[in-house]
Short mmCIF file of C-alpha atoms and ligand atoms in Angstrom, two decimals:
data_model
loop_
_atom_site.label_atom_id
_atom_site.label_comp_id
_atom_site.label_asym_id
_atom_site.label_seq_id
_atom_site.Cartn_x
_atom_site.Cartn_y
_atom_site.Cartn_z
CA MET A 1 14.92 19.81 8.30
CA ARG A 2 18.13 20.62 10.09
CA TYR A 3 20.61 17.83 9.52
CA SER A 4 21.86 18.24 13.08
CA ASN A 5 18.38 17.21 14.27
CA LEU A 6 17.85 14.36 11.85
CA PHE A 7 17.63 10.89 13.34
CA GLY A 8 19.81 8.46 11.39
CA ARG A 9 22.54 10.44 9.68
CA ALA A 10 25.20 9.22 7.25
CA THR A 11 27.46 6.70 8.92
CA LYS A 12 31.21 6.35 8.82
CA SER A 13 31.31 2.97 10.49
CA GLU A 14 32.63 0.09 8.44
CA LEU A 15 29.96 -2.06 6.84
CA LYS A 16 29.98 -5.79 6.28
CA GLU A 17 31.90 -6.75 3.13
CA ASP A 18 29.19 -8.91 1.59
CA LEU A 19 26.46 -6.24 1.51
CA SER A 20 24.80 -5.56 -1.83
CA THR A 21 25.36 -2.19 -3.49
CA ASN A 22 21.91 -0.83 -2.68
CA ALA A 23 22.15 -1.86 1.00
CA LYS A 24 25.63 -0.36 1.30
CA PHE A 25 24.60 3.05 -0.06
CA LEU A 26 21.27 3.09 1.75
CA ILE A 27 22.85 2.19 5.10
CA LYS A 28 25.79 4.57 4.64
CA GLY A 29 23.53 7.43 3.61
CA GLY A 30 21.29 6.98 6.67
CA PHE A 31 18.22 5.80 4.74
CA VAL A 32 17.84 2.38 6.34
CA ASP A 33 19.15 0.31 9.20
CA GLN A 34 19.53 -3.46 9.07
CA LEU A 35 17.96 -5.40 11.93
CA MET A 36 18.92 -8.75 10.42
CA SER A 37 19.30 -10.20 6.97
CA GLY A 38 16.15 -9.26 5.00
CA SER A 39 14.77 -6.94 7.67
CA TYR A 40 15.27 -3.18 7.62
CA THR A 41 14.11 -0.08 9.45
CA LEU A 42 13.21 2.76 7.13
CA LEU A 43 14.89 5.67 8.86
CA PRO A 44 13.34 9.14 8.42
CA LEU A 45 15.30 9.79 5.19
CA GLY A 46 14.43 6.41 3.68
CA PHE A 47 10.83 6.72 4.84
CA ARG A 48 10.52 9.99 2.91
CA VAL A 49 11.75 8.28 -0.28
CA VAL A 50 9.33 5.39 0.15
CA LYS A 51 6.44 7.77 0.87
CA LYS A 52 7.17 9.60 -2.38
CA ILE A 53 7.24 6.33 -4.31
CA GLU A 54 3.96 5.40 -2.61
CA GLN A 55 2.32 8.67 -3.63
CA ILE A 56 3.36 8.25 -7.28
CA ILE A 57 1.83 4.76 -7.28
CA ARG A 58 -1.32 5.95 -5.48
CA GLU A 59 -1.98 8.76 -7.96
CA GLU A 60 -1.71 6.45 -10.97
CA ILE A 61 -3.68 3.57 -9.46
CA ASN A 62 -6.46 5.91 -8.32
CA LYS A 63 -6.82 7.03 -11.95
CA THR A 64 -7.94 3.48 -12.83
CA GLY A 65 -10.85 3.88 -10.43
CA ALA A 66 -9.38 1.66 -7.72
CA GLN A 67 -10.09 2.39 -4.07
CA GLU A 68 -7.49 2.34 -1.31
CA MET A 69 -8.10 0.47 1.93
CA LEU A 70 -6.13 -1.60 4.44
CA MET A 71 -6.32 -5.33 5.14
CA PRO A 72 -4.98 -7.25 8.15
CA LEU A 73 -1.55 -8.88 8.20
CA LEU A 74 -2.42 -11.58 10.70
CA HIS A 75 -4.40 -14.31 8.94
CA PRO A 76 -6.30 -17.37 10.21
CA LYS A 77 -5.40 -20.78 8.76
CA ASP A 78 -9.00 -21.54 7.66
CA VAL A 79 -9.07 -18.99 4.86
CA TRP A 80 -5.75 -20.18 3.42
CA ASN A 81 -6.97 -23.77 3.61
CA GLU A 82 -9.84 -23.04 1.25
CA THR A 83 -7.48 -22.78 -1.73
CA GLY A 84 -4.95 -25.28 -0.44
CA ARG A 85 -2.26 -22.63 -0.18
CA TRP A 86 -1.77 -23.21 3.57
CA GLU A 87 0.05 -26.34 2.38
CA THR A 88 1.33 -25.37 -1.08
CA ALA A 89 2.79 -22.03 0.03
CA LYS A 90 4.12 -23.40 3.33
CA GLU A 91 7.75 -22.67 2.49
CA VAL A 92 7.27 -19.00 1.87
CA MET A 93 4.59 -18.34 4.51
CA TYR A 94 5.43 -17.64 8.15
CA GLN A 95 2.99 -19.90 9.98
CA PHE A 96 2.64 -20.37 13.71
CA LYS A 97 0.44 -21.63 16.50
CA LYS A 98 -0.86 -19.58 19.43
CA ASP A 99 -3.26 -20.88 22.08
CA ASP A 100 -4.18 -23.87 19.88
CA LYS A 101 -5.07 -21.70 16.91
CA GLU A 102 -2.99 -21.51 13.74
CA PHE A 103 -2.09 -18.25 12.01
CA ALA A 104 0.08 -16.91 9.24
CA LEU A 105 1.66 -13.56 8.56
CA SER A 106 0.56 -12.08 5.27
CA PHE A 107 2.72 -13.02 2.28
CA THR A 108 0.01 -11.84 -0.15
CA HIS A 109 -3.75 -11.21 0.11
CA GLU A 110 -5.69 -13.09 -2.59
CA GLU A 111 -7.56 -15.37 -0.16
CA ILE A 112 -8.17 -12.56 2.30
CA VAL A 113 -9.60 -10.23 -0.34
CA LEU A 114 -11.86 -12.97 -1.75
CA ASP A 115 -13.19 -13.75 1.71
CA LEU A 116 -13.94 -10.04 2.07
CA ILE A 117 -15.62 -9.72 -1.30
CA ARG A 118 -17.99 -12.63 -0.85
CA LYS A 119 -19.31 -10.84 2.22
CA HIS A 120 -19.83 -7.54 0.43
CA ALA A 121 -20.70 -8.15 -3.22
CA PHE A 122 -23.61 -10.24 -4.50
CA ALA A 123 -25.02 -8.97 -7.77
CA TYR A 124 -23.55 -7.95 -11.13
CA LYS A 125 -24.25 -4.35 -10.19
CA ASP A 126 -21.67 -4.60 -7.40
CA PHE A 127 -18.91 -5.20 -10.01
CA PRO A 128 -16.27 -4.42 -11.15
CA ILE A 129 -14.44 -4.23 -7.82
CA LYS A 130 -11.00 -2.62 -7.73
CA ILE A 131 -9.43 -2.40 -4.29
CA TYR A 132 -5.85 -2.04 -3.12
CA HIS A 133 -3.62 -1.35 -0.20
CA PHE A 134 -0.06 -0.58 0.74
CA SER A 135 1.11 -3.00 3.38
CA THR A 136 3.88 -5.15 4.72
CA LYS A 137 4.40 -8.62 3.32
CA PHE A 138 6.30 -11.35 5.13
CA ARG A 139 8.09 -14.02 3.15
CA ASN A 140 10.49 -16.66 4.27
CA GLU A 141 13.11 -15.76 1.67
CA PRO A 142 16.01 -18.20 1.83
CA ARG A 143 18.27 -15.82 -0.13
CA ALA A 144 17.77 -12.48 1.59
CA LYS A 145 21.14 -11.15 0.44
CA SER A 146 20.17 -8.41 -1.97
CA GLY A 147 19.46 -5.66 0.51
CA LEU A 148 16.17 -3.89 -0.06
CA LEU A 149 15.61 -5.90 -3.23
CA ARG A 150 14.73 -9.03 -1.27
CA GLY A 151 13.36 -8.54 2.20
CA ARG A 152 11.83 -11.11 4.52
CA GLU A 153 9.54 -8.23 5.38
CA PHE A 154 8.86 -5.61 2.73
CA LEU A 155 6.33 -3.07 1.50
CA MET A 156 4.04 -3.85 -1.41
CA LYS A 157 1.16 -2.19 -3.17
CA ASP A 158 -1.30 -4.93 -4.00
CA LEU A 159 -4.40 -4.33 -6.04
CA TYR A 160 -7.19 -6.86 -6.60
CA SER A 161 -9.92 -6.66 -9.19
CA LEU A 162 -13.07 -8.70 -9.75
CA HIS A 163 -15.19 -8.65 -12.87
CA THR A 164 -18.33 -10.20 -14.30
CA SER A 165 -16.68 -11.22 -17.58
CA VAL A 166 -13.35 -12.26 -19.07
CA GLU A 167 -13.50 -9.28 -21.44
CA ASN A 168 -13.99 -6.82 -18.62
CA LEU A 169 -11.13 -8.35 -16.64
CA ASP A 170 -8.89 -8.30 -19.70
CA LYS A 171 -9.56 -4.63 -20.36
CA TYR A 172 -8.78 -3.60 -16.80
CA TYR A 173 -5.72 -5.87 -16.63
CA TRP A 174 -4.08 -4.01 -19.52
CA GLU A 175 -5.21 -0.66 -18.14
CA VAL A 176 -3.29 -1.47 -14.95
CA ALA A 177 -0.28 -2.65 -17.00
CA ASP A 178 -0.36 0.74 -18.68
CA SER A 179 -0.48 2.59 -15.41
CA TYR A 180 2.43 0.48 -14.09
CA ILE A 181 4.55 1.57 -17.05
CA LYS A 182 3.63 5.19 -16.27
CA ILE A 183 4.59 4.73 -12.61
CA PHE A 184 7.99 3.27 -13.52
CA LYS A 185 8.60 6.01 -16.11
CA LYS A 186 7.96 8.64 -13.45
CA LEU A 187 10.62 6.92 -11.36
CA ASN A 188 13.07 7.08 -14.30
CA LEU A 189 12.81 3.33 -14.80
CA ASP A 190 12.37 1.82 -18.21
CA ALA A 191 10.42 -1.32 -17.29
CA LYS A 192 9.71 -4.06 -19.79
CA ILE A 193 6.54 -6.14 -19.70
CA VAL A 194 7.75 -9.72 -19.52
CA GLU A 195 5.94 -13.02 -19.93
CA ALA A 196 6.66 -15.18 -16.91
CA ALA A 197 5.57 -18.26 -15.00
CA GLY A 198 3.02 -17.99 -12.24
CA GLY A 199 5.10 -19.33 -9.35
CA VAL A 200 2.98 -20.45 -6.42
CA PHE A 201 0.01 -18.54 -7.75
CA THR A 202 -1.08 -20.00 -11.06
CA ASP A 203 -0.11 -22.27 -13.92
CA GLU A 204 -0.88 -19.62 -16.54
CA HIS A 205 1.61 -16.99 -17.70
CA THR A 206 1.75 -13.80 -15.71
CA HIS A 207 3.30 -10.47 -16.64
CA GLU A 208 6.27 -9.13 -14.80
CA PHE A 209 7.71 -5.65 -15.01
CA GLN A 210 11.46 -6.01 -15.29
CA VAL A 211 14.14 -3.36 -15.25
CA LEU A 212 17.47 -4.24 -16.87
CA CYS A 213 20.22 -4.10 -14.25
CA GLU A 214 23.61 -5.84 -14.16
CA THR A 215 23.17 -7.00 -10.55
CA GLY A 216 19.54 -8.12 -10.95
CA GLU A 217 18.65 -11.68 -9.91
CA ASP A 218 16.39 -12.35 -12.89
CA LYS A 219 17.31 -12.84 -16.52
CA ILE A 220 15.19 -11.82 -19.49
CA PHE A 221 15.30 -12.35 -23.24
CA TYR A 222 14.01 -9.36 -25.13
CA CYS A 223 13.75 -7.70 -28.48
CA GLU A 224 14.79 -4.06 -28.71
CA LYS A 225 12.67 -3.40 -31.73
CA CYS A 226 9.30 -4.72 -30.56
CA ASP A 227 7.77 -5.57 -27.19
CA PHE A 228 8.67 -9.28 -27.21
CA CYS A 229 10.11 -10.17 -23.82
CA GLN A 230 10.32 -13.43 -21.83
CA ASN A 231 11.64 -14.43 -18.45
CA LYS A 232 14.45 -17.01 -18.57
CA GLU A 233 12.27 -19.48 -16.65
CA ILE A 234 9.83 -19.86 -19.56
CA ALA A 235 11.92 -18.60 -22.47
CA THR A 236 11.35 -20.15 -25.90
CA VAL A 237 14.26 -18.18 -27.40
CA GLN A 238 17.98 -17.73 -26.79
CA GLU A 239 20.32 -14.80 -27.21
CA ASN A 240 20.96 -13.93 -30.89
CA ASP A 241 17.87 -15.86 -32.02
CA ARG A 242 15.45 -14.09 -34.32
CA CYS A 243 12.55 -12.43 -32.54
CA PRO A 244 9.47 -14.61 -33.18
CA LYS A 245 7.39 -11.44 -33.40
CA CYS A 246 9.38 -9.10 -35.64
CA GLY A 247 12.51 -10.98 -36.79
CA ASP A 248 15.04 -8.72 -35.08
CA ILE A 249 17.86 -10.08 -32.91
CA ILE A 250 17.04 -11.28 -29.37
CA LYS A 251 19.15 -9.89 -26.54
CA SER A 252 19.44 -10.99 -22.96
CA GLY A 253 20.20 -9.25 -19.70
CA ASN A 254 19.99 -9.45 -15.95
CA SER A 255 17.02 -7.65 -14.50
CA ILE A 256 15.05 -6.75 -11.39
CA GLU A 257 11.35 -7.58 -11.12
CA VAL A 258 9.67 -4.43 -9.83
CA GLY A 259 6.06 -5.46 -10.46
CA ASN A 260 3.95 -8.47 -11.35
CA ILE A 261 0.35 -8.82 -12.49
CA PHE A 262 -1.69 -12.02 -12.46
CA LYS A 263 -4.83 -13.03 -14.30
CA PHE A 264 -6.55 -15.81 -12.37
CA GLY A 265 -9.90 -15.94 -14.13
CA THR A 266 -12.29 -18.04 -12.06
CA PHE A 267 -9.57 -20.28 -10.58
CA TYR A 268 -9.70 -18.85 -7.07
CA SER A 269 -13.34 -17.74 -7.08
CA LYS A 270 -14.34 -21.35 -7.72
CA LYS A 271 -12.28 -22.57 -4.78
CA MET A 272 -13.58 -19.83 -2.52
CA ASN A 273 -17.12 -19.64 -3.79
CA VAL A 274 -17.13 -16.05 -4.98
CA HIS A 275 -20.35 -15.74 -6.98
CA PHE A 276 -22.63 -13.02 -8.23
CA MET A 277 -26.16 -12.95 -9.61
CA ASP A 278 -26.16 -11.94 -13.29
CA GLU A 279 -28.84 -9.90 -15.16
CA LYS A 280 -30.92 -13.04 -15.65
CA GLY A 281 -30.80 -14.02 -12.00
CA LYS A 282 -28.28 -16.78 -12.66
CA GLU A 283 -25.33 -17.44 -10.36
CA GLN A 284 -21.92 -16.88 -11.98
CA LEU A 285 -18.32 -17.09 -10.82
CA ALA A 286 -16.43 -13.80 -10.56
CA HIS A 287 -13.27 -13.22 -12.63
CA PHE A 288 -10.26 -12.29 -10.56
CA ALA A 289 -6.85 -10.64 -11.05
CA SER A 290 -4.15 -9.28 -8.76
CA TYR A 291 -1.41 -6.73 -9.26
CA GLY A 292 1.70 -6.10 -7.13
CA ILE A 293 4.47 -3.51 -6.96
CA GLY A 294 7.28 -3.67 -4.41
CA LEU A 295 7.89 -0.27 -2.82
CA THR A 296 10.98 -1.07 -0.83
CA ARG A 297 12.33 -3.09 -3.75
CA LEU A 298 11.83 0.01 -5.89
CA MET A 299 13.85 2.11 -3.46
CA GLY A 300 16.58 -0.56 -3.61
CA THR A 301 16.38 -0.64 -7.42
CA LEU A 302 16.84 3.13 -7.65
CA ALA A 303 19.89 2.99 -5.35
CA GLU A 304 21.26 0.01 -7.29
CA MET A 305 20.86 1.76 -10.64
CA PHE A 306 21.43 5.43 -9.92
CA HIS A 307 24.72 5.98 -8.10
CA ASP A 308 28.35 6.82 -8.66
CA GLY A 309 31.40 6.13 -6.49
CA LYS A 310 30.30 8.78 -4.00
CA GLY A 311 26.73 7.78 -3.34
CA ILE A 312 23.17 7.67 -4.59
CA ILE A 313 21.81 9.99 -7.30
CA TRP A 314 18.06 10.12 -6.64
CA PRO A 315 15.57 10.96 -9.39
CA SER A 316 14.20 14.30 -8.16
CA VAL A 317 10.62 12.98 -7.82
CA VAL A 318 11.65 10.64 -5.00
CA ALA A 319 14.62 12.44 -3.46
CA PRO A 320 14.07 12.81 0.29
CA PHE A 321 14.48 16.59 -0.07
CA GLN A 322 14.68 18.87 -3.09
CA VAL A 323 17.67 20.82 -1.84
CA HIS A 324 20.70 20.09 0.32
CA LEU A 325 21.77 23.38 1.88
CA ILE A 326 25.26 23.61 3.36
CA SER A 327 26.64 26.39 5.49
CA ILE A 328 30.39 26.99 5.57
CA GLY A 329 31.91 29.38 8.06
CA LYS A 330 28.72 31.42 8.35
CA ASN A 331 25.22 30.36 9.11
CA ALA A 332 22.64 29.92 6.38
CA ASP A 333 19.57 30.21 8.63
CA LYS A 334 18.06 33.03 6.56
CA VAL A 335 18.30 31.13 3.27
CA TYR A 336 16.96 28.02 5.01
CA GLU A 337 13.94 29.86 6.41
CA LYS A 338 13.23 31.56 3.09
CA LEU A 339 13.36 28.30 1.17
CA GLU A 340 11.04 26.63 3.66
CA LYS A 341 8.65 29.57 3.43
CA ASP A 342 8.71 29.26 -0.36
CA GLY A 343 7.65 25.61 -0.06
CA VAL A 344 11.00 24.01 -0.92
CA GLU A 345 11.91 20.80 0.90
CA VAL A 346 15.34 21.51 2.38
CA LEU A 347 17.86 19.42 4.23
CA TYR A 348 20.04 22.01 5.96
CA ASP A 349 23.47 20.84 7.08
CA ASP A 350 24.04 23.28 9.91
CA ARG A 351 26.54 21.09 11.77
CA ASP A 352 29.84 22.34 13.07
CA VAL A 353 31.96 19.96 10.99
CA SER A 354 34.45 20.43 8.15
CA PRO A 355 33.25 21.47 4.68
CA GLY A 356 34.78 18.24 3.31
CA GLU A 357 32.58 16.16 5.58
CA LYS A 358 29.48 18.10 4.57
CA PHE A 359 30.24 17.69 0.85
CA THR A 360 30.94 13.97 1.25
CA ASP A 361 27.67 13.44 3.07
CA ALA A 362 25.75 15.49 0.49
CA ASP A 363 27.11 13.29 -2.32
CA LEU A 364 26.29 10.16 -0.35
CA ILE A 365 22.71 11.26 0.35
CA GLY A 366 22.22 12.19 -3.30
CA ILE A 367 19.73 15.07 -3.19
CA PRO A 368 19.56 16.60 -6.72
CA VAL A 369 20.56 20.18 -5.79
CA ARG A 370 23.31 21.32 -3.44
CA LEU A 371 23.42 24.93 -2.24
CA VAL A 372 26.38 26.39 -0.36
CA VAL A 373 26.36 29.58 1.66
CA SER A 374 29.87 30.74 2.63
CA GLU A 375 32.11 33.81 2.96
CA LYS A 376 33.25 33.06 -0.59
CA SER A 377 29.73 33.10 -2.02
CA GLY A 378 29.10 36.55 -0.46
CA ASP A 379 25.51 37.69 -1.03
CA LYS A 380 25.04 34.92 -3.56
CA ILE A 381 24.46 31.21 -3.20
CA GLU A 382 26.59 28.51 -4.81
CA TYR A 383 24.40 26.15 -6.82
CA LYS A 384 25.47 22.67 -7.90
CA GLU A 385 23.56 19.67 -9.15
CA ARG A 386 24.39 16.16 -7.92
CA ILE A 387 24.84 14.92 -11.49
CA SER A 388 27.29 17.65 -12.49
CA GLU A 389 30.56 19.22 -11.31
CA GLU A 390 29.57 22.70 -12.46
CA LYS A 391 29.12 25.28 -9.71
CA ILE A 392 27.46 28.63 -10.30
CA LEU A 393 26.75 31.64 -8.11
CA LEU A 394 23.13 32.74 -8.11
CA ASP A 395 20.83 35.20 -6.35
CA TYR A 396 18.15 33.70 -4.13
CA ASP A 397 15.41 34.29 -6.70
CA GLU A 398 17.45 32.66 -9.44
CA VAL A 399 18.01 29.64 -7.19
CA LEU A 400 14.29 29.38 -6.62
CA GLU A 401 13.58 29.50 -10.36
CA LYS A 402 16.21 26.89 -11.09
CA ILE A 403 14.97 24.46 -8.44
CA LYS A 404 11.57 24.44 -10.12
CA THR A 405 13.14 23.05 -13.31
CA ILE A 406 14.80 20.10 -11.60
P1 ATP B 1 10.68 -12.74 -6.73
O1 ATP B 1 10.50 -13.60 -7.95
O2 ATP B 1 11.64 -11.63 -6.93
O3 ATP B 1 10.91 -13.54 -5.49
P2 ATP B 1 7.86 -12.72 -6.56
O4 ATP B 1 7.58 -13.02 -7.98
O5 ATP B 1 7.78 -13.82 -5.57
O6 ATP B 1 9.28 -12.00 -6.47
P3 ATP B 1 5.40 -11.26 -6.34
O7 ATP B 1 4.63 -12.20 -5.52
O8 ATP B 1 5.18 -11.21 -7.78
O9 ATP B 1 6.96 -11.51 -6.06
O10 ATP B 1 5.30 -9.83 -5.64
C1 ATP B 1 4.97 -8.64 -6.29
C2 ATP B 1 6.10 -7.64 -6.16
O11 ATP B 1 6.52 -7.48 -4.81
C3 ATP B 1 7.34 -8.05 -6.91
O12 ATP B 1 7.23 -7.72 -8.27
C4 ATP B 1 8.40 -7.24 -6.19
O13 ATP B 1 8.41 -5.90 -6.66
C5 ATP B 1 7.92 -7.24 -4.76
N1 ATP B 1 8.59 -8.28 -3.96
C6 ATP B 1 8.37 -9.61 -3.99
N2 ATP B 1 9.15 -10.25 -3.12
C7 ATP B 1 9.89 -9.31 -2.50
C8 ATP B 1 10.87 -9.35 -1.47
N3 ATP B 1 11.23 -10.48 -0.90
N4 ATP B 1 11.42 -8.18 -1.07
C9 ATP B 1 11.04 -7.01 -1.63
N5 ATP B 1 10.12 -6.91 -2.59
C10 ATP B 1 9.54 -8.04 -3.03
MG1 MG B 2 6.57 -12.01 -9.19
#
């Protein structure tokens, strides 16, 4: 991609003072645009990052045998009334009336997926069911001040599973927890599995995936030695207490919730009449769980955690491009074309602006490798990584080899 052609480039205009760190860097770098508080356009650069996050999630979730689909975002009141959540989730749900009918915009999909399942699954042989989608969620967030971390409209992967027994549900629940940890690891995030309250969903404990981060809105108490970890809202320990599991010292820290999984058992299937016929021909209630990961929150988390004074430092697996190619004083079209032909994703800054401006923008955008073609580099190419100050001159083939290791 030629940077001169890219829609939504780095901006020099002054941003509002009270913007969160992730929003500041993402807006400045040309990844997102803010329509209003809690509502963002993913510009082409930001969309590429989110698509890469999405693909990492998809690959791991598919390994658990789940199937991808797509559910509607416009929901009728009736379905939400069946569980009582039309009333109990009123504050978070965008509800409205049109031509005497009442609707809501999707804030989650439990009721919608259960309505679907009772129309498509009847006997024990139809289970387990594992279905998911990537879609927009709408939530009336009163505190939409954390940039991409808290949108009024945001992207989520939500997976729903139904089982014929508690044991089967339990097994799959922890299999998904495992795959969540793998997803976050791939994104360079060390997520902790945290016991938490159920919020509007359930009275039982749920499990959140929390990443320690100074600016995070959550607070967790955790043990560094074992896996003991609780959200502040339900914590039975304090900082410096002994870990109830292994006796080590409890620590605390601010954190960002990047995922959450919920075991509902038969709670919702009872309310919505989701049955199946067992081996003996007896009607049983299905066991239900749901699993969410916030995609746009993840992009915000990465920007919040991986940056320096100059801009974002993307983990290479989600960087919008692998290489940021800069031409100085002479054009780098040949190198650009060769890289593209060799399957490298290149952002090529071919603009007629000062080298300083190109370098500043490259640091802001945060692509892992910067290549410079100039009179000074001669037949060679200057290679520099975003995380280092070291610059080296390499032949084209050496560049290609090196990119593969990033
Ligand atoms: P929070 O406690 O941060 O408000 P939540 O517990 O209400 O989030 P869940 O219903 O558990 O959120 O949603 C699953 C995932 O969706 C969260 O773990 C998070 O990654 C993401 N998410 C939730 N709310 C938002 C939001 N307003 N903006 C962006 N991502 C969100
Ligand atoms: Mg949650």
